[in-house]
mmCIF file of C-alpha atoms in Angstrom:
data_model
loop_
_atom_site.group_PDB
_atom_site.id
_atom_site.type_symbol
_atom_site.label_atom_id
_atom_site.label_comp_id
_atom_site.label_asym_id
_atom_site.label_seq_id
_atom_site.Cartn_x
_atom_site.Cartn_y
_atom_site.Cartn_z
ATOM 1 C CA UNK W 1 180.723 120.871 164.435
ATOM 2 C CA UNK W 2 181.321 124.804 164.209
ATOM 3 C CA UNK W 3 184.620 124.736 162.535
ATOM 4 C CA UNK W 4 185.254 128.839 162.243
ATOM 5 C CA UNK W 5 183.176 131.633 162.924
ATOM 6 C CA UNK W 6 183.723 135.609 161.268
ATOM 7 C CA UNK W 7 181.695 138.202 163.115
ATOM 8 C CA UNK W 8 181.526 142.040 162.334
ATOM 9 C CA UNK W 9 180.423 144.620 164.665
ATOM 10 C CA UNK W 10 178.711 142.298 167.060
ATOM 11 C CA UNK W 11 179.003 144.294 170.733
ATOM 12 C CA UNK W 12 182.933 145.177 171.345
ATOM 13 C CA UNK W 13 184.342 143.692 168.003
ATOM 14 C CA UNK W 14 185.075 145.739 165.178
ATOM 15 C CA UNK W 15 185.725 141.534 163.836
ATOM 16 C CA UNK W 16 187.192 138.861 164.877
ATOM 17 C CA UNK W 17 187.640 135.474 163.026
ATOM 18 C CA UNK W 18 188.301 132.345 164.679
ATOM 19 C CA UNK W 19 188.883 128.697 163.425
ATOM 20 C CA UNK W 20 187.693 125.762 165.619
ATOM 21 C CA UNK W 21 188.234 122.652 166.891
ATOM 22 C CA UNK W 22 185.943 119.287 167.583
ATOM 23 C CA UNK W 23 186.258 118.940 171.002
ATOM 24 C CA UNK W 24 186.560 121.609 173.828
ATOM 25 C CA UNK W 25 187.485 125.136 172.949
ATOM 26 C CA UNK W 26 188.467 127.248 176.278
ATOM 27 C CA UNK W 27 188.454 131.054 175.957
ATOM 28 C CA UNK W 28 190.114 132.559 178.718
ATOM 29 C CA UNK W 29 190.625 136.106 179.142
ATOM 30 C CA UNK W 30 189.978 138.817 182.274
ATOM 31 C CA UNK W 31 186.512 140.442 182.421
ATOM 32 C CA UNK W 32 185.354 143.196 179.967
ATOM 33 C CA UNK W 33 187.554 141.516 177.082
ATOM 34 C CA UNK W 34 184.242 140.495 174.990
ATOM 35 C CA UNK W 35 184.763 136.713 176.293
ATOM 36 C CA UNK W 36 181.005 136.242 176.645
ATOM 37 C CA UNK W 37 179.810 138.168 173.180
ATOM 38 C CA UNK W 38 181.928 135.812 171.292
ATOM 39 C CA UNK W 39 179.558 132.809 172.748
ATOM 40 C CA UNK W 40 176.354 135.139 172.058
ATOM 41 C CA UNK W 41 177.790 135.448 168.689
ATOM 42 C CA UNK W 42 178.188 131.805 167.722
ATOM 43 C CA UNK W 43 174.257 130.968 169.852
ATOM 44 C CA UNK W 44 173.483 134.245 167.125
ATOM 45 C CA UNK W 45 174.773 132.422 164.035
ATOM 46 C CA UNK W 46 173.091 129.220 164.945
ATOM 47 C CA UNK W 47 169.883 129.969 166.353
ATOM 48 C CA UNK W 48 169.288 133.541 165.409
ATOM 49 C CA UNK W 49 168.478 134.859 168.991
ATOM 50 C CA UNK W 50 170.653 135.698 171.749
ATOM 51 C CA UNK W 51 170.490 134.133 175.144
ATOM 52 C CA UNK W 52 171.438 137.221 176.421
ATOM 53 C CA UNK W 53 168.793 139.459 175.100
ATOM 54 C CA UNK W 54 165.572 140.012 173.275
ATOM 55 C CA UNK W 55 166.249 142.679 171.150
ATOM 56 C CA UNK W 56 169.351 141.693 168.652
ATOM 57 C CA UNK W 57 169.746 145.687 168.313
ATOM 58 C CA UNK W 58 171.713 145.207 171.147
ATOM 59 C CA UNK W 59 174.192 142.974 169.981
ATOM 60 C CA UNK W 60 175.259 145.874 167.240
ATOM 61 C CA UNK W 61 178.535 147.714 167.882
ATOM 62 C CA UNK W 62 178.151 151.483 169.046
ATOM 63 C CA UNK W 63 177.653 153.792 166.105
ATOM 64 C CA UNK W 64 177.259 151.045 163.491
ATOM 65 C CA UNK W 65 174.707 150.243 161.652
ATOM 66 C CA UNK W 66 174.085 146.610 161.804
ATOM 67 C CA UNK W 67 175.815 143.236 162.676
ATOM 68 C CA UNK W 68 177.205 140.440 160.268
ATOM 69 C CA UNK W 69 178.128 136.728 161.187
ATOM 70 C CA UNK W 70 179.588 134.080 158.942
ATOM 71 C CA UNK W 71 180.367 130.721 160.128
ATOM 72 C CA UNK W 72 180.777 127.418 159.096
ATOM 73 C CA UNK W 73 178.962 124.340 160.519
ATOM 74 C CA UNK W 74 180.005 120.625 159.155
ATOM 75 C CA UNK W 75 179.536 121.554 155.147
ATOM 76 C CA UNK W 76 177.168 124.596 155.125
ATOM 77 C CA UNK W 77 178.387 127.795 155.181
ATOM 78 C CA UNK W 78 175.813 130.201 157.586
ATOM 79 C CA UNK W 79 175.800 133.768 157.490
ATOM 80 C CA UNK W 80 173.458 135.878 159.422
ATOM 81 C CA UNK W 81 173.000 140.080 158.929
ATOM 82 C CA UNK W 82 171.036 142.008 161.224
ATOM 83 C CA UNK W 83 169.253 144.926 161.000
ATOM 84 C CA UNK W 84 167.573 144.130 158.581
ATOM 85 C CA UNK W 85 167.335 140.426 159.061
ATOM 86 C CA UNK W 86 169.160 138.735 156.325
ATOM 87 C CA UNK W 87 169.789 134.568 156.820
ATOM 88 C CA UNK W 88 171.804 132.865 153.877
ATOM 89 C CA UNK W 89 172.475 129.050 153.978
ATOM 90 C CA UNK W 90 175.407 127.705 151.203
ATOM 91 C CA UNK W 91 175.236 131.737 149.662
ATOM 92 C CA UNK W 92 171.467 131.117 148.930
ATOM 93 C CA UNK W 93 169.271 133.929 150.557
ATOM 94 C CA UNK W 94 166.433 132.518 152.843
ATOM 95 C CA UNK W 95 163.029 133.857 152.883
ATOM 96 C CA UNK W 96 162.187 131.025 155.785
ATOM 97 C CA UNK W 97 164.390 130.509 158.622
ATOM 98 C CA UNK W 98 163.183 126.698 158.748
ATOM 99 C CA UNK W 99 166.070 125.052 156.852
ATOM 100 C CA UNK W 100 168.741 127.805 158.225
ATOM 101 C CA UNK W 101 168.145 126.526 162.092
ATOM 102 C CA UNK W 102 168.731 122.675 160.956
ATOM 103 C CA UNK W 103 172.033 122.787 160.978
ATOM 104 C CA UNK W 104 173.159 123.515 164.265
ATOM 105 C CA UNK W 105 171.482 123.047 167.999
ATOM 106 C CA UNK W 106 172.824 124.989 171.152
ATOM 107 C CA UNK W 107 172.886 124.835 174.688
ATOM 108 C CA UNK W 108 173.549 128.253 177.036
ATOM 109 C CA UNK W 109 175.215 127.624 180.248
ATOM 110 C CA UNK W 110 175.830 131.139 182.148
ATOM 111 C CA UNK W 111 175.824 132.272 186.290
ATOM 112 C CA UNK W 112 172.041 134.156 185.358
ATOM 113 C CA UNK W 113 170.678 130.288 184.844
ATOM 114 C CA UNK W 114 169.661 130.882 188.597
ATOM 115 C CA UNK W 115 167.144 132.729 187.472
ATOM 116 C CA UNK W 116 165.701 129.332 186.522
ATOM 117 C CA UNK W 117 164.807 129.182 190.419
ATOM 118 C CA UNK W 118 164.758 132.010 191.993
ATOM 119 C CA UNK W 119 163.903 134.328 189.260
ATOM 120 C CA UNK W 120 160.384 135.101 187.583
ATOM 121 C CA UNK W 121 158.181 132.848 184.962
ATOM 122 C CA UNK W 122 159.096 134.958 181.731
ATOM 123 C CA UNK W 123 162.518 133.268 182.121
ATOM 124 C CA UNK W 124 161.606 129.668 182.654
ATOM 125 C CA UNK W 125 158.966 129.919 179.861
ATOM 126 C CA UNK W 126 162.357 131.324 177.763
ATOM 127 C CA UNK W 127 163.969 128.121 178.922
ATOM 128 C CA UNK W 128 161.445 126.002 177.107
ATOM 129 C CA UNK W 129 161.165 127.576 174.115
ATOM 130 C CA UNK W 130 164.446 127.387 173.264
ATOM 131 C CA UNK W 131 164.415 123.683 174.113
ATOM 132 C CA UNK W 132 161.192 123.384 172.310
ATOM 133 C CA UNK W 133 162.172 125.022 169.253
ATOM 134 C CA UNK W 134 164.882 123.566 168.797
ATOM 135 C CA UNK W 135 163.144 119.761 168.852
ATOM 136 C CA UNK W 136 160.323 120.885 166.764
ATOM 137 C CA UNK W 137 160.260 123.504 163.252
ATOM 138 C CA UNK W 138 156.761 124.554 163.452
ATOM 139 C CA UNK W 139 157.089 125.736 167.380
ATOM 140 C CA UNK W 140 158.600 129.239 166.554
ATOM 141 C CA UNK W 141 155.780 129.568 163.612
ATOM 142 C CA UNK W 142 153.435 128.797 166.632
ATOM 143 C CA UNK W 143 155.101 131.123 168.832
ATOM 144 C CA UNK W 144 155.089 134.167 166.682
ATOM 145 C CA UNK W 145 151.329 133.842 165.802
ATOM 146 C CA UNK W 146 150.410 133.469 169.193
ATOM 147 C CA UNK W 147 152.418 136.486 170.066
ATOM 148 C CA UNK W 148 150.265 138.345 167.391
ATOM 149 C CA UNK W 149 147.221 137.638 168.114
ATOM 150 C CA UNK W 150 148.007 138.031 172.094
ATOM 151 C CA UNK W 151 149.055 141.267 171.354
ATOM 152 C CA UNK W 152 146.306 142.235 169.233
ATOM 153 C CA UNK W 153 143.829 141.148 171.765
ATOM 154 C CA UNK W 154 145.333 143.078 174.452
ATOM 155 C CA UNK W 155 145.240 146.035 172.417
ATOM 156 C CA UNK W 156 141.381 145.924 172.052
ATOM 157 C CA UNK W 157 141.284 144.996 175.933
ATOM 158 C CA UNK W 158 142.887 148.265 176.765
ATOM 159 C CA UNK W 159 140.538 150.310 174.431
ATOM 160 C CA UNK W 160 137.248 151.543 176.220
ATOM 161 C CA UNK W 161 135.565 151.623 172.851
ATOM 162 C CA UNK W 162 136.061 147.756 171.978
ATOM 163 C CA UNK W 163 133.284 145.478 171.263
ATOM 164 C CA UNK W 164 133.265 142.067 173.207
ATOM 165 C CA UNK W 165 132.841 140.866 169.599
ATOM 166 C CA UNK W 166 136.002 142.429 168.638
ATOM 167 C CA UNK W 167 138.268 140.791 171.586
ATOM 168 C CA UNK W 168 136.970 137.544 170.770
ATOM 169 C CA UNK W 169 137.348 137.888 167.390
ATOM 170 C CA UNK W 170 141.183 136.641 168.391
ATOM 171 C CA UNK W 171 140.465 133.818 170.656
ATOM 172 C CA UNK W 172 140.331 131.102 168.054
ATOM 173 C CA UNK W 173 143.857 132.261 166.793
ATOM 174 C CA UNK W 174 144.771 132.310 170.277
ATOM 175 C CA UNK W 175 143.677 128.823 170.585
ATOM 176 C CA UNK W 176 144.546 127.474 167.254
ATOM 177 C CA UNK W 177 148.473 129.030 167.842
ATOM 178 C CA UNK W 178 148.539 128.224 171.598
ATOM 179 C CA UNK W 179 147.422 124.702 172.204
ATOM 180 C CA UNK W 180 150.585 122.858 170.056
ATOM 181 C CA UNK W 181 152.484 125.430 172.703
ATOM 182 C CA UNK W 182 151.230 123.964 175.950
ATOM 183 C CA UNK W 183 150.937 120.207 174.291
ATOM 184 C CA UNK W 184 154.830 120.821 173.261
ATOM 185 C CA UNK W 185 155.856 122.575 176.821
ATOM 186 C CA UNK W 186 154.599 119.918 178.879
ATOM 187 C CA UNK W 187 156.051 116.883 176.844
ATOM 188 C CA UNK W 188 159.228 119.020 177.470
ATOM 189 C CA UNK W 189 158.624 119.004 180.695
ATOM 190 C CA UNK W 190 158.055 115.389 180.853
ATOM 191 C CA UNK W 191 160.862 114.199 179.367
ATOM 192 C CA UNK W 192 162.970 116.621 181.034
ATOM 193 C CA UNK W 193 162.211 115.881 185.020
ATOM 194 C CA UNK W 194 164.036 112.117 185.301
ATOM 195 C CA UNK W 195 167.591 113.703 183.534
ATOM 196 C CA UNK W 196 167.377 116.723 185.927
ATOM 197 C CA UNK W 197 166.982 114.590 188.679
ATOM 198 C CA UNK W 198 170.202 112.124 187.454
ATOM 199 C CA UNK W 199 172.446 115.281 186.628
ATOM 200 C CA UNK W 200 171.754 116.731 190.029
ATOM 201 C CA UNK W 201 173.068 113.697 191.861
ATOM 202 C CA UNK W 202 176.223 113.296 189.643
ATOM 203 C CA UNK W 203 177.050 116.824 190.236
ATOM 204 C CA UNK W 204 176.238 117.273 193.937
ATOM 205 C CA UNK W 205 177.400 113.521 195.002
ATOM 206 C CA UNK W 206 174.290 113.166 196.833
ATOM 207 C CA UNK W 207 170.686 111.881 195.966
ATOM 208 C CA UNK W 208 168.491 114.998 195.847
ATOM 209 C CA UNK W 209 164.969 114.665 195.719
ATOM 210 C CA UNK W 210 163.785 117.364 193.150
ATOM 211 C CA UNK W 211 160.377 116.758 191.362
ATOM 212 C CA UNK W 212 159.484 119.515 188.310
ATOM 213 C CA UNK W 213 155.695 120.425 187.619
ATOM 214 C CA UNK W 214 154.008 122.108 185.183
ATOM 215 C CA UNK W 215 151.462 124.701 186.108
ATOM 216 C CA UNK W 216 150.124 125.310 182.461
ATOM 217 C CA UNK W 217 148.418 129.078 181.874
ATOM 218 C CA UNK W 218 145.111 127.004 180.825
ATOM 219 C CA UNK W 219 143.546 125.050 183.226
ATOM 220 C CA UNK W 220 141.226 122.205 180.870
ATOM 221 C CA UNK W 221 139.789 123.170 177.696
ATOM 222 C CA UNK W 222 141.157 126.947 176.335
ATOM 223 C CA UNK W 223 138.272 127.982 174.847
ATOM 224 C CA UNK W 224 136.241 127.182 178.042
ATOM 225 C CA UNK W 225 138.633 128.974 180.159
ATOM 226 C CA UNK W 226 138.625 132.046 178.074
ATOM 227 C CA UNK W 227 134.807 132.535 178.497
ATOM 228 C CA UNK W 228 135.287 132.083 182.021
ATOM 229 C CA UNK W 229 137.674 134.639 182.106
ATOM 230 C CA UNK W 230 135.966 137.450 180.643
ATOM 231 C CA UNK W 231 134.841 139.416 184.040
ATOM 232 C CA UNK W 232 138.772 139.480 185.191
ATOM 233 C CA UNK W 233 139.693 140.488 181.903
ATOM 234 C CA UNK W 234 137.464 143.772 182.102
ATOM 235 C CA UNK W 235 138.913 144.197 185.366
ATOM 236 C CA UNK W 236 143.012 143.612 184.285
ATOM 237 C CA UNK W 237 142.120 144.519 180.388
ATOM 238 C CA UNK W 238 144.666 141.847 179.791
ATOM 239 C CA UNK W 239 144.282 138.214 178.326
ATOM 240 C CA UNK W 240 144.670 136.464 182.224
ATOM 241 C CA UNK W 241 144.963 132.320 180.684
ATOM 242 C CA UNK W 242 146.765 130.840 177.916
ATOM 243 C CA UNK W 243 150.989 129.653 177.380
ATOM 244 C CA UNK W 244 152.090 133.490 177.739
ATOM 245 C CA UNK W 245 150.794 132.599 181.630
ATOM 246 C CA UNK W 246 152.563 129.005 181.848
ATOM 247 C CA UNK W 247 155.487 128.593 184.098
ATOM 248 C CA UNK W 248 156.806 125.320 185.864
ATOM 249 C CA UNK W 249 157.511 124.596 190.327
ATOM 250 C CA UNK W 250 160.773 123.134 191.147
ATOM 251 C CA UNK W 251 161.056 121.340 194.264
ATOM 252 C CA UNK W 252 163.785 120.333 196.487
ATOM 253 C CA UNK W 253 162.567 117.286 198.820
ATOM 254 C CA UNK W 254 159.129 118.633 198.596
ATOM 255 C CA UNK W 255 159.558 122.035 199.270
ATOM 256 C CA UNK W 256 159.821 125.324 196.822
ATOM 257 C CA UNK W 257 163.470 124.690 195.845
ATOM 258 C CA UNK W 258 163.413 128.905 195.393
ATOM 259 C CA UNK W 259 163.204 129.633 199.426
ATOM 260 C CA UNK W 260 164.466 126.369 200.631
ATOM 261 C CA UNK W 261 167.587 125.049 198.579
ATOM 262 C CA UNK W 262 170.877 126.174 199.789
ATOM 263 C CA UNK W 263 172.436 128.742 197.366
ATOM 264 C CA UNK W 264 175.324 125.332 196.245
ATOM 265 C CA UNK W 265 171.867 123.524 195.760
ATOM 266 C CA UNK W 266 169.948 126.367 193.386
ATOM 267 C CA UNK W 267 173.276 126.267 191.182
ATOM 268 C CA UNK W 268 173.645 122.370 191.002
ATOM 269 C CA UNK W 269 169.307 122.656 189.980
ATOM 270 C CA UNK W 270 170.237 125.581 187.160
ATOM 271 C CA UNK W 271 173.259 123.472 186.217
ATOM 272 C CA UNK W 272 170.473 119.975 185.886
ATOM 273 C CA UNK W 273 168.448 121.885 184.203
ATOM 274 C CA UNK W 274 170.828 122.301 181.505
ATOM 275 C CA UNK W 275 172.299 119.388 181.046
ATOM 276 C CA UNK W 276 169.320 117.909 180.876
ATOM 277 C CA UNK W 277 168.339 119.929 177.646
ATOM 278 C CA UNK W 278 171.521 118.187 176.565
ATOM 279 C CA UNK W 279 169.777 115.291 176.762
ATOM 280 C CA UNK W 280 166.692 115.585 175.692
ATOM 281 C CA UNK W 281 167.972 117.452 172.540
ATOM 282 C CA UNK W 282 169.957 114.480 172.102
ATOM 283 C CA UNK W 283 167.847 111.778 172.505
ATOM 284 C CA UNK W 284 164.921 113.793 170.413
ATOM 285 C CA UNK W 285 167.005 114.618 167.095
ATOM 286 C CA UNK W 286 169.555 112.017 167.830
ATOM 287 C CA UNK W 287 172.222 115.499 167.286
ATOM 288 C CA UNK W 288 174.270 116.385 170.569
ATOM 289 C CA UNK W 289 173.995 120.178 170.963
ATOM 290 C CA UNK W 290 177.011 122.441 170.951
ATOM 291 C CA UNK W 291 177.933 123.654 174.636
ATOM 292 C CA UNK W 292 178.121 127.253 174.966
ATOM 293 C CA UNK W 293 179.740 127.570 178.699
ATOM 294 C CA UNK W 294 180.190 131.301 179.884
ATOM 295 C CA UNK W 295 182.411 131.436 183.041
ATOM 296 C CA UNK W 296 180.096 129.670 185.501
ATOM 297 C CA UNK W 297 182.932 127.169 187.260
ATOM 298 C CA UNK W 298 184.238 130.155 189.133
ATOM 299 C CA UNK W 299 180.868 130.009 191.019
ATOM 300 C CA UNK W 300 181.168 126.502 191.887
ATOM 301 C CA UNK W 301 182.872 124.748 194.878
ATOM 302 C CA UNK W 302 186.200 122.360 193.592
ATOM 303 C CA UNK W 303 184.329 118.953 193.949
ATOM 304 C CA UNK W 304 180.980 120.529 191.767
ATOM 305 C CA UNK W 305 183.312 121.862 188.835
ATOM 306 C CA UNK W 306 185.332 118.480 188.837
ATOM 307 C CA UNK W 307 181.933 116.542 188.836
ATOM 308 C CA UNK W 308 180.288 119.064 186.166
ATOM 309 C CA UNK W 309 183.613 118.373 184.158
ATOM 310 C CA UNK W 310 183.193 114.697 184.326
ATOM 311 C CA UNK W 311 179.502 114.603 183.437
ATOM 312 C CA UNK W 312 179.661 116.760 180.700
ATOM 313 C CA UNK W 313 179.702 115.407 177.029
ATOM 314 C CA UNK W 314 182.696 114.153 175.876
ATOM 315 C CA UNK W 315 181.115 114.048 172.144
ATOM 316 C CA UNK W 316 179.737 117.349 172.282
ATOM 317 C CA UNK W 317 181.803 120.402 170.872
ATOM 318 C CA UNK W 318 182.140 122.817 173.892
ATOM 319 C CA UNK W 319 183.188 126.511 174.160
ATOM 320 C CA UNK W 320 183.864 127.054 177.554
ATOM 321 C CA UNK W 321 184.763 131.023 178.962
ATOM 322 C CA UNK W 322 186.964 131.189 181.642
ATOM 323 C CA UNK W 323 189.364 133.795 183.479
ATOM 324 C CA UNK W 324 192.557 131.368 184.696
ATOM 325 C CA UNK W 325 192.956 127.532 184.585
ATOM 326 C CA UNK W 326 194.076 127.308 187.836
ATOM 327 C CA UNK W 327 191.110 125.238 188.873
ATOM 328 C CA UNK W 328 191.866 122.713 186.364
ATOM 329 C CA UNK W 329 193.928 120.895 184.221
ATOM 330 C CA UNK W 330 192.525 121.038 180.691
ATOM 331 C CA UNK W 331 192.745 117.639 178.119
ATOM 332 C CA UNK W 332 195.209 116.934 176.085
ATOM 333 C CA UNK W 333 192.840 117.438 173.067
ATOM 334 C CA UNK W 334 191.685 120.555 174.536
ATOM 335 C CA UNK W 335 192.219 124.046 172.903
ATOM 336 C CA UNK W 336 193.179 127.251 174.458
ATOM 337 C CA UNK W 337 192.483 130.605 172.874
ATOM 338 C CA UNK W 338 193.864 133.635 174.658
ATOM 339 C CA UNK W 339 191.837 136.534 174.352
ATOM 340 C CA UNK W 340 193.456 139.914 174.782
ATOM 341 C CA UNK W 341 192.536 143.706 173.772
ATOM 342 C CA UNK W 342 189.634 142.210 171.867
ATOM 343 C CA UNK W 343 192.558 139.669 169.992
ATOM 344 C CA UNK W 344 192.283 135.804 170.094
ATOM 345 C CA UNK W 345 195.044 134.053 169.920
ATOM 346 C CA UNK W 346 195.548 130.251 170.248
ATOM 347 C CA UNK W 347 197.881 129.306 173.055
ATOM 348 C CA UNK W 348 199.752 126.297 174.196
ATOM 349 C CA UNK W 349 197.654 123.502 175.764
#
């Protein structure tokens, strides 16, 4: 449980400092009030990345020089400094981020999860990789060396002067760095499709027929498709197989759930797919996540956010952004936070 969190310059906040509770935390506040950077900032302090953005330059406050979270998550005190990265677990510095992102497992609920269907592959193959590294330590590790030597290779695949001996001088780090990626993605995968399926029909009320499959960037063995790439590659100058090229079809009674879902339908699939990294994170690590959920019931039809509502965790902790409560009626054990002119206050349940 994230029982308090202190954040400094992170996007509108000068700081802000904000003590917990277990259950479900609802932040409610009209738009532009910094409701949503105050869920970045705890997904920050836990994970070290935003869901929000690549580049954590852009979480620092205008005309300051750097953000600074502190938190506290069961009995370990987290604090997290960027730029320059600094990570400190119990006030000892941390040269490795490995032990730092054991303490406390996320999942982002927001209105741009439709991009999970109708949007392009970048995002879905940002959707496993957060699932992914959060089920296995040595996935980032794999990640950032196959970002290296992907982006060295393109490099020398953009220079007219490179050798072929110099381009594949990188495909067995390539290989070595991206096969645990696509063994890891498609278990994912795999274990994912039968919740999504289950969470769609408890939040619909209907049986919807929605199959998930993987098209992998590598079709058979890497290193075999990498020599058969090499004439396309002169003609792109770009690496054209491996994980950066994976992405995953979603299908709605057979057909491309992107064109042929109903807008309600697209939601309730983004809203599955979440959920079911709820699951899978649970039933993997045998942890339940913490739910970061940014303002996405105002998008839903009454009978989706009352079935969302009742499929939702009860033993997860939950930070839920809202503008009103006049679509529902919030649990006794509940807690209400009022946030005002970049001020949180806790209000009356």
């Amino acid at each position: 449980m994230l029982s308090e969190i202190n954040l400094h310059f992170f996007r509108c906040f000068d700081s802000l400092s904000v003590e917990w509770t277990p259950g479900v935390n609802l932040i409610i506040g009209a738009n532009a009030q910094g409701k949503t950077s105050i869920l970045e900032a705890i997904c920050c302090l836990l994970r070290l990345q935003s869901p929000r953005t690549s580049t954590l330059t852009d979480t620092v406050k205008l005309e300051h020089p750097a953000i600074s979270l502190q938190g506290r998550f069961s009995d370990t005190h987290l604090r997290f400094d960027y730029p320059p990265r600094s990570i400190v677990l119990d006030g000892k510095p941390q040269s490795r981020a490995g032990d730092y992102l054991k303490t406390g497992l996320v999942t982002w609920f927001s209105n741009d999860d439709m991009a999970l269907i109708r949007g392009g592959s970048s995002g879905r193959r940002r959707y496993l990789d957060f699932i992914c590294a959060q089920l296995d330590p040595s996935y980032l590790p794999h990640l950032r060396a196959y970002d290296r030597a992907l982006r060295s290779r393109n490099y020398l695949l953009k220079q007219t002067r490179s050798s072929r001996q110099e381009i594949e001088a990188w495909n067995a780090p390539l290989q070595e760095s991206g096969e645990p990626l696509l063994e890891a993605r498609a278990k994912v995968l795999m274990a994912l499709a039968p919740y999504v399926r289950s969470d769609s029909e408890s939040i619909s009320g209907s049986t919807e027929e929605i199959q998930i499959l993987y098209k992998p960037g590598v079709e058979g063995n890497f290193k075999e498709a990498l020599a058969a790439s090499v004439e396309e590659e002169k003609r792109t100058r770009s690496t054209m197989v491996g994980p950066h090229r994976d992405d995953f079809y979603i299908s709605l009674f057979a057909r491309d759930a992107a064109s042929f879902a109903s807008e309600g339908q697209q939601r309730t699939i983004a809203l599955a797919l979440k959920l079911a990294q709820v699951h899978v994170i649970h039933s993997q690590t045998k942890r339940m996540p913490i739910l970061l959920i940014d303002d996405i019931f105002g998008e839903l039809d009454p009978e989706r956010r009352n079935r969302l509502m009742n499929v939702l965790p009860s033993s997860a902790q939950q930070f839920i952004t809202t503008t009103h409560l006049t679509w529902m009626k919030p649990a006794a054990s509940a807690s209400i936070f009022e946030l005002s002119h970049r001020t949180l206050k806790k209000g009356a349940a």
